[in-house]
mmCIF file of C-alpha atoms and ligand atoms in Angstrom:
data_model
loop_
_atom_site.group_PDB
_atom_site.id
_atom_site.type_symbol
_atom_site.label_atom_id
_atom_site.label_comp_id
_atom_site.label_asym_id
_atom_site.label_seq_id
_atom_site.Cartn_x
_atom_site.Cartn_y
_atom_site.Cartn_z
ATOM 1 C CA MET A 1 64.447 91.605 80.221
ATOM 2 C CA SER A 2 67.689 93.459 80.008
ATOM 3 C CA SER A 3 71.068 91.995 79.181
ATOM 4 C CA LEU A 4 74.049 93.292 81.131
ATOM 5 C CA ARG A 5 77.614 93.272 79.874
ATOM 6 C CA THR A 6 78.309 90.432 82.243
ATOM 7 C CA GLY A 7 76.127 88.290 79.995
ATOM 8 C CA ILE A 8 73.618 87.786 82.793
ATOM 9 C CA GLU A 9 70.034 88.448 81.835
ATOM 10 C CA ILE A 10 67.754 89.867 84.471
ATOM 11 C CA ASP A 11 64.224 91.091 84.531
ATOM 12 C CA SER A 12 64.590 94.645 85.721
ATOM 13 C CA ASN A 13 61.218 94.572 87.475
ATOM 14 C CA GLU A 14 61.994 91.311 89.262
ATOM 15 C CA ALA A 15 65.355 92.647 90.328
ATOM 16 C CA GLY A 16 63.756 95.783 91.683
ATOM 17 C CA VAL A 17 66.044 97.941 89.584
ATOM 18 C CA VAL A 18 64.675 101.408 89.027
ATOM 19 C CA ASN A 19 67.629 102.933 87.340
ATOM 20 C CA SER A 20 71.166 101.870 86.678
ATOM 21 C CA SER A 21 74.130 103.168 84.810
ATOM 22 C CA ASP A 22 77.486 102.405 83.338
ATOM 23 C CA ASP A 23 80.614 103.730 84.949
ATOM 24 C CA SER A 24 84.054 104.016 83.458
ATOM 25 C CA SER A 25 84.942 100.490 84.583
ATOM 26 C CA GLY A 26 82.276 99.146 82.257
ATOM 27 C CA LEU A 27 80.301 97.709 85.160
ATOM 28 C CA ILE A 28 76.633 98.356 85.586
ATOM 29 C CA LEU A 29 75.990 99.154 89.232
ATOM 30 C CA HIS A 30 72.722 99.178 91.073
ATOM 31 C CA GLU A 31 71.431 100.847 94.202
ATOM 32 C CA GLY A 32 72.375 98.855 97.253
ATOM 33 C CA SER A 33 75.487 97.320 95.724
ATOM 34 C CA ALA A 34 78.740 97.740 97.612
ATOM 35 C CA ASN A 35 79.996 100.143 94.968
ATOM 36 C CA ALA A 36 76.794 102.106 94.563
ATOM 37 C CA SER A 37 78.466 105.356 95.535
ATOM 38 C CA ARG A 38 80.686 105.151 92.457
ATOM 39 C CA SER A 39 77.690 105.010 90.212
ATOM 40 C CA MET A 40 75.458 107.792 88.954
ATOM 41 C CA ASN A 41 71.740 107.802 88.261
ATOM 42 C CA ILE A 42 70.681 105.161 90.698
ATOM 43 C CA VAL A 43 67.479 105.494 92.663
ATOM 44 C CA TRP A 44 66.452 103.529 95.750
ATOM 45 C CA HIS A 45 63.578 101.126 95.039
ATOM 46 C CA LYS A 46 61.215 101.042 97.994
ATOM 47 C CA CYS A 47 59.143 97.921 98.713
ATOM 48 C CA SER A 48 55.808 97.830 100.476
ATOM 49 C CA VAL A 49 57.125 95.392 103.104
ATOM 50 C CA GLU A 50 59.502 97.336 105.330
ATOM 51 C CA LYS A 51 61.792 96.693 108.279
ATOM 52 C CA SER A 52 58.998 97.554 110.702
ATOM 53 C CA ASP A 53 56.765 94.881 109.094
ATOM 54 C CA ARG A 54 59.495 92.259 109.395
ATOM 55 C CA GLN A 55 60.139 93.235 113.015
ATOM 56 C CA GLU A 56 56.427 92.919 113.720
ATOM 57 C CA LEU A 57 56.406 89.463 112.144
ATOM 58 C CA LEU A 58 59.438 88.359 114.150
ATOM 59 C CA GLN A 59 58.430 90.179 117.334
ATOM 60 C CA GLN A 60 61.909 91.603 117.788
ATOM 61 C CA LYS A 61 64.081 94.540 116.849
ATOM 62 C CA GLY A 62 66.687 94.041 114.147
ATOM 63 C CA CYS A 63 70.061 95.357 115.245
ATOM 64 C CA VAL A 64 73.809 94.765 115.124
ATOM 65 C CA ILE A 65 75.822 93.666 118.123
ATOM 66 C CA TRP A 66 79.435 94.310 117.159
ATOM 67 C CA ILE A 67 82.007 92.435 119.262
ATOM 68 C CA THR A 68 85.542 93.787 118.855
ATOM 69 C CA GLY A 69 88.825 92.812 120.489
ATOM 70 C CA LEU A 70 92.139 91.073 120.121
ATOM 71 C CA SER A 71 92.487 87.549 118.839
ATOM 72 C CA GLY A 72 91.868 85.270 121.819
ATOM 73 C CA SER A 73 89.901 87.888 123.758
ATOM 74 C CA GLY A 74 86.747 85.747 123.710
ATOM 75 C CA LYS A 75 84.741 87.298 120.844
ATOM 76 C CA SER A 76 83.587 84.031 119.261
ATOM 77 C CA THR A 77 82.846 82.449 122.632
ATOM 78 C CA LEU A 78 80.660 85.399 123.590
ATOM 79 C CA ALA A 79 78.975 85.514 120.157
ATOM 80 C CA CYS A 80 78.058 81.823 120.378
ATOM 81 C CA ALA A 81 76.816 82.112 123.967
ATOM 82 C CA LEU A 82 74.731 85.156 123.046
ATOM 83 C CA THR A 83 73.178 83.603 119.948
ATOM 84 C CA ARG A 84 72.340 80.471 121.967
ATOM 85 C CA ALA A 85 70.786 82.499 124.788
ATOM 86 C CA LEU A 86 68.690 84.613 122.401
ATOM 87 C CA HIS A 87 67.720 81.583 120.322
ATOM 88 C CA SER A 88 66.396 79.850 123.418
ATOM 89 C CA ARG A 89 64.238 82.946 123.951
ATOM 90 C CA GLU A 90 62.866 82.519 120.420
ATOM 91 C CA LYS A 91 64.811 85.442 118.966
ATOM 92 C CA LEU A 92 66.203 85.122 115.457
ATOM 93 C CA THR A 93 69.949 85.810 115.385
ATOM 94 C CA TYR A 94 72.867 85.319 113.038
ATOM 95 C CA VAL A 95 76.578 85.346 113.830
ATOM 96 C CA LEU A 96 79.078 86.858 111.404
ATOM 97 C CA ASP A 97 82.439 85.623 112.663
ATOM 98 C CA GLY A 98 85.564 87.144 111.093
ATOM 99 C CA ASP A 99 87.243 83.779 110.671
ATOM 100 C CA ASN A 100 84.148 82.305 109.000
ATOM 101 C CA VAL A 101 83.410 85.215 106.675
ATOM 102 C CA ARG A 102 87.038 85.085 105.531
ATOM 103 C CA HIS A 103 86.334 81.521 104.319
ATOM 104 C CA GLY A 104 83.764 82.819 101.810
ATOM 105 C CA LEU A 105 82.663 86.372 101.054
ATOM 106 C CA ASN A 106 86.011 87.804 102.180
ATOM 107 C CA SER A 107 88.319 85.008 101.061
ATOM 108 C CA ASP A 108 90.000 87.445 98.670
ATOM 109 C CA LEU A 109 91.219 89.649 101.533
ATOM 110 C CA THR A 110 94.543 89.604 103.402
ATOM 111 C CA PHE A 111 95.437 91.159 106.754
ATOM 112 C CA GLN A 112 97.025 94.242 105.185
ATOM 113 C CA PRO A 113 95.432 97.391 106.670
ATOM 114 C CA GLU A 114 93.444 98.214 103.508
ATOM 115 C CA ASP A 115 92.100 94.666 103.323
ATOM 116 C CA ARG A 116 91.160 94.672 106.997
ATOM 117 C CA ALA A 117 89.266 97.910 106.314
ATOM 118 C CA GLU A 118 87.469 96.308 103.365
ATOM 119 C CA ASN A 119 86.743 93.219 105.476
ATOM 120 C CA ILE A 120 85.057 95.387 108.100
ATOM 121 C CA ARG A 121 83.217 97.490 105.524
ATOM 122 C CA ARG A 122 81.711 94.396 103.892
ATOM 123 C CA ILE A 123 80.814 92.788 107.218
ATOM 124 C CA GLY A 124 79.245 96.083 108.290
ATOM 125 C CA GLU A 125 77.125 96.174 105.130
ATOM 126 C CA VAL A 126 76.063 92.534 105.500
ATOM 127 C CA ALA A 127 75.228 93.132 109.174
ATOM 128 C CA LYS A 128 73.122 96.108 108.115
ATOM 129 C CA LEU A 129 71.167 93.882 105.716
ATOM 130 C CA PHE A 130 70.533 91.340 108.469
ATOM 131 C CA SER A 131 69.424 94.111 110.785
ATOM 132 C CA ASP A 132 67.106 95.443 108.075
ATOM 133 C CA ALA A 133 65.698 91.923 107.743
ATOM 134 C CA GLY A 134 64.748 92.160 111.428
ATOM 135 C CA VAL A 135 67.483 89.801 112.578
ATOM 136 C CA ILE A 136 69.751 90.373 115.579
ATOM 137 C CA CYS A 137 73.114 90.179 113.855
ATOM 138 C CA ILE A 138 76.138 89.438 116.032
ATOM 139 C CA ALA A 139 79.441 90.347 114.369
ATOM 140 C CA SER A 140 82.570 89.010 116.078
ATOM 141 C CA VAL A 141 85.570 90.483 114.336
ATOM 142 C CA ILE A 142 88.852 91.907 115.566
ATOM 143 C CA SER A 143 88.011 95.140 113.681
ATOM 144 C CA PRO A 144 91.215 96.743 114.953
ATOM 145 C CA TYR A 145 90.754 100.237 113.541
ATOM 146 C CA ARG A 146 88.313 102.669 115.192
ATOM 147 C CA LYS A 147 87.616 104.478 111.945
ATOM 148 C CA ASP A 148 86.268 101.290 110.323
ATOM 149 C CA ARG A 149 84.121 100.353 113.322
ATOM 150 C CA ASP A 150 82.708 103.870 113.495
ATOM 151 C CA ALA A 151 81.919 103.731 109.775
ATOM 152 C CA CYS A 152 79.844 100.576 110.398
ATOM 153 C CA ARG A 153 78.004 102.362 113.196
ATOM 154 C CA SER A 154 77.335 105.355 110.974
ATOM 155 C CA ILE A 155 75.388 103.373 108.339
ATOM 156 C CA LEU A 156 72.830 102.195 110.900
ATOM 157 C CA PRO A 157 70.025 104.114 112.588
ATOM 158 C CA ASP A 158 70.872 105.481 116.069
ATOM 159 C CA GLY A 159 70.656 102.765 118.671
ATOM 160 C CA ASP A 160 70.841 99.885 116.204
ATOM 161 C CA PHE A 161 74.628 99.383 116.562
ATOM 162 C CA VAL A 162 75.729 98.036 119.925
ATOM 163 C CA GLU A 163 79.494 97.889 120.296
ATOM 164 C CA VAL A 164 80.919 95.342 122.741
ATOM 165 C CA PHE A 165 84.614 95.776 123.537
ATOM 166 C CA MET A 166 86.412 92.663 124.786
ATOM 167 C CA ASP A 167 88.922 94.606 126.876
ATOM 168 C CA MET A 168 91.325 91.751 127.557
ATOM 169 C CA PRO A 169 95.018 92.453 128.134
ATOM 170 C CA LEU A 170 97.283 91.223 125.357
ATOM 171 C CA CYS A 171 99.125 88.974 127.828
ATOM 172 C CA VAL A 172 95.882 87.152 128.673
ATOM 173 C CA CYS A 173 95.014 86.627 124.988
ATOM 174 C CA GLU A 174 98.536 85.525 124.261
ATOM 175 C CA ALA A 175 98.565 83.072 127.164
ATOM 176 C CA ARG A 176 95.347 81.511 125.834
ATOM 177 C CA ASP A 177 96.583 81.342 122.222
ATOM 178 C CA PRO A 178 94.147 78.537 121.276
ATOM 179 C CA LYS A 179 95.258 78.502 117.629
ATOM 180 C CA GLY A 180 98.974 78.977 118.304
ATOM 181 C CA LEU A 181 98.960 82.166 116.202
ATOM 182 C CA TYR A 182 100.632 84.438 118.774
ATOM 183 C CA LYS A 183 103.455 81.919 119.021
ATOM 184 C CA LEU A 184 103.870 81.981 115.240
ATOM 185 C CA ALA A 185 103.705 85.807 115.232
ATOM 186 C CA ARG A 186 106.367 86.095 117.965
ATOM 187 C CA ALA A 187 108.534 83.714 115.971
ATOM 188 C CA GLY A 188 108.152 86.016 112.960
ATOM 189 C CA LYS A 189 106.242 83.360 111.030
ATOM 190 C CA ILE A 190 103.119 85.540 110.763
ATOM 191 C CA LYS A 191 103.700 89.175 109.844
ATOM 192 C CA GLY A 192 101.319 91.952 110.871
ATOM 193 C CA PHE A 193 99.560 90.110 113.677
ATOM 194 C CA THR A 194 97.166 92.277 115.679
ATOM 195 C CA GLY A 195 98.644 93.227 119.051
ATOM 196 C CA VAL A 196 102.107 91.999 118.081
ATOM 197 C CA ASP A 197 103.166 93.991 115.036
ATOM 198 C CA ASP A 198 99.867 95.463 113.883
ATOM 199 C CA PRO A 199 97.849 97.914 115.999
ATOM 200 C CA TYR A 200 94.578 97.440 117.847
ATOM 201 C CA VAL A 201 92.933 100.826 118.408
ATOM 202 C CA PRO A 202 90.512 100.464 121.349
ATOM 203 C CA PRO A 203 87.015 101.942 121.263
ATOM 204 C CA LEU A 204 86.352 105.129 123.230
ATOM 205 C CA ASN A 205 82.612 104.869 123.842
ATOM 206 C CA SER A 206 81.465 101.277 123.525
ATOM 207 C CA GLU A 207 77.990 100.530 124.767
ATOM 208 C CA ILE A 208 79.434 97.516 126.630
ATOM 209 C CA VAL A 209 82.976 96.851 127.888
ATOM 210 C CA ILE A 210 83.901 93.370 129.072
ATOM 211 C CA GLN A 211 86.900 93.093 131.383
ATOM 212 C CA GLN A 212 88.492 90.396 133.452
ATOM 213 C CA GLU A 213 87.376 89.970 137.021
ATOM 214 C CA GLY A 214 89.789 90.934 139.780
HETATM 215 N N1 PPS B 1 97.675 88.832 110.944
HETATM 216 C C1 PPS B 1 96.605 88.501 111.643
HETATM 217 N N2 PPS B 1 96.105 89.351 112.572
HETATM 218 C C2 PPS B 1 95.016 89.015 113.273
HETATM 219 N N3 PPS B 1 94.330 87.843 113.125
HETATM 220 C C3 PPS B 1 94.792 86.968 112.216
HETATM 221 C C4 PPS B 1 95.941 87.259 111.443
HETATM 222 N N4 PPS B 1 96.173 86.195 110.617
HETATM 223 C C5 PPS B 1 95.214 85.301 110.862
HETATM 224 N N5 PPS B 1 94.375 85.746 111.821
HETATM 225 C C6 PPS B 1 93.175 85.022 112.221
HETATM 226 O O1 PPS B 1 92.096 85.711 111.610
HETATM 227 C C7 PPS B 1 91.087 86.011 112.548
HETATM 228 C C8 PPS B 1 90.696 87.496 112.495
HETATM 229 O O2 PPS B 1 89.974 87.796 111.377
HETATM 230 P P1 PPS B 1 89.150 89.143 111.351
HETATM 231 O O3 PPS B 1 88.450 89.168 110.051
HETATM 232 O O4 PPS B 1 88.310 89.233 112.576
HETATM 233 O O5 PPS B 1 90.289 90.262 111.418
HETATM 234 S S1 PPS B 1 90.196 91.811 111.038
HETATM 235 O O6 PPS B 1 88.983 92.337 111.722
HETATM 236 O O7 PPS B 1 90.117 91.958 109.595
HETATM 237 O O8 PPS B 1 91.434 92.414 111.583
HETATM 238 C C9 PPS B 1 91.631 85.767 113.917
HETATM 239 O O9 PPS B 1 90.588 85.087 114.603
HETATM 240 P P2 PPS B 1 90.261 85.346 116.145
HETATM 241 O O10 PPS B 1 91.399 84.707 116.897
HETATM 242 O O11 PPS B 1 88.962 84.630 116.343
HETATM 243 O O12 PPS B 1 90.152 86.819 116.403
HETATM 244 C C10 PPS B 1 92.891 84.953 113.708
HETATM 245 O O13 PPS B 1 92.621 83.600 113.999
HETATM 246 N N1 ADP B 2 85.547 84.398 129.658
HETATM 247 C C1 ADP B 2 86.535 83.557 129.363
HETATM 248 N N2 ADP B 2 87.348 83.138 130.335
HETATM 249 C C2 ADP B 2 88.367 82.302 130.076
HETATM 250 N N3 ADP B 2 88.645 81.797 128.842
HETATM 251 C C3 ADP B 2 87.848 82.192 127.840
HETATM 252 C C4 ADP B 2 86.765 83.088 128.033
HETATM 253 N N4 ADP B 2 86.156 83.311 126.838
HETATM 254 C C5 ADP B 2 86.840 82.585 125.941
HETATM 255 N N5 ADP B 2 87.844 81.902 126.534
HETATM 256 C C6 ADP B 2 88.791 81.031 125.884
HETATM 257 O O1 ADP B 2 89.729 81.884 125.237
HETATM 258 C C7 ADP B 2 90.106 81.354 123.983
HETATM 259 C C8 ADP B 2 89.801 82.362 122.888
HETATM 260 O O2 ADP B 2 88.389 82.540 122.811
HETATM 261 P P1 ADP B 2 87.704 82.906 121.442
HETATM 262 O O3 ADP B 2 86.258 83.073 121.738
HETATM 263 O O4 ADP B 2 88.087 81.941 120.387
HETATM 264 O O5 ADP B 2 88.383 84.329 121.165
HETATM 265 P P2 ADP B 2 88.416 85.212 119.850
HETATM 266 O O6 ADP B 2 87.204 84.860 119.030
HETATM 267 O O7 ADP B 2 88.393 86.623 120.351
HETATM 268 O O8 ADP B 2 89.699 84.859 119.162
HETATM 269 C C9 ADP B 2 89.339 80.034 123.819
HETATM 270 O O9 ADP B 2 90.194 78.982 124.186
HETATM 271 C C10 ADP B 2 88.184 80.182 124.791
HETATM 272 O O10 ADP B 2 87.773 78.928 125.288
#
């Protein structure tokens, strides 16, 4: 047993910790934690059951399907339809919806650019864990900045990140406005709303682009 400064006692073998260290913040960080790169002397602990074993068990390939687009572009609708369709084919999926994740894990984050970036970074890391578990993880998040989306792609093996761009014109999304948020943004009651007074930077090379008919 080892006692951390947090007061939490953990069995280092149970936790799979090979090596850990203090940093100047006084935190003890472990491999795989969100802040691992700030820490020194951490070594990846490999387990005998690997992604390939889990995929074999589940008879599927773990991956991330990343749905990006403006508010009202249809991300959540598509994510739910896709998870339902895959589920009915006996595939294990999990949806990470921006709105939902902001109720829990990311409830400390605002819509300021740096918080949006952190929102996407965390969702990207969680999606990677699901993918490693063998699950088909469907992330539906505005993810307005290309740099952040590309960073999520870069932490996954080639082919495991499938970007789906909901290429809906702003006027279509705004006309739908199911939550009344565009109306509030136009009235100046929400500041920094994507597409109104905060940018959406479209993808350049999405695997899939969804556009309106006609
Ligand atoms: N300022 C601002 N800009 C954009 N969206 C806003 C904002 N404030 C609240 N909302 C609501 O939050 C939902 C988007 O959350 P995300 O986590 O996907 O956004 S982001 O990727 O961090 O930009 C988004 O949900 P969707 O409409 O499903 O996209 C909005 O309902
Ligand atoms: N393909 C579509 N055609 C017409 N309306 C749609 C379509 N997909 C979604 N919608 C509607 O558009 C609105 C926004 O969809 P939603 O999935 O909540 O978007 P987002 O998650 O991108 O904010 C909802 O009222 C939804 O019913």
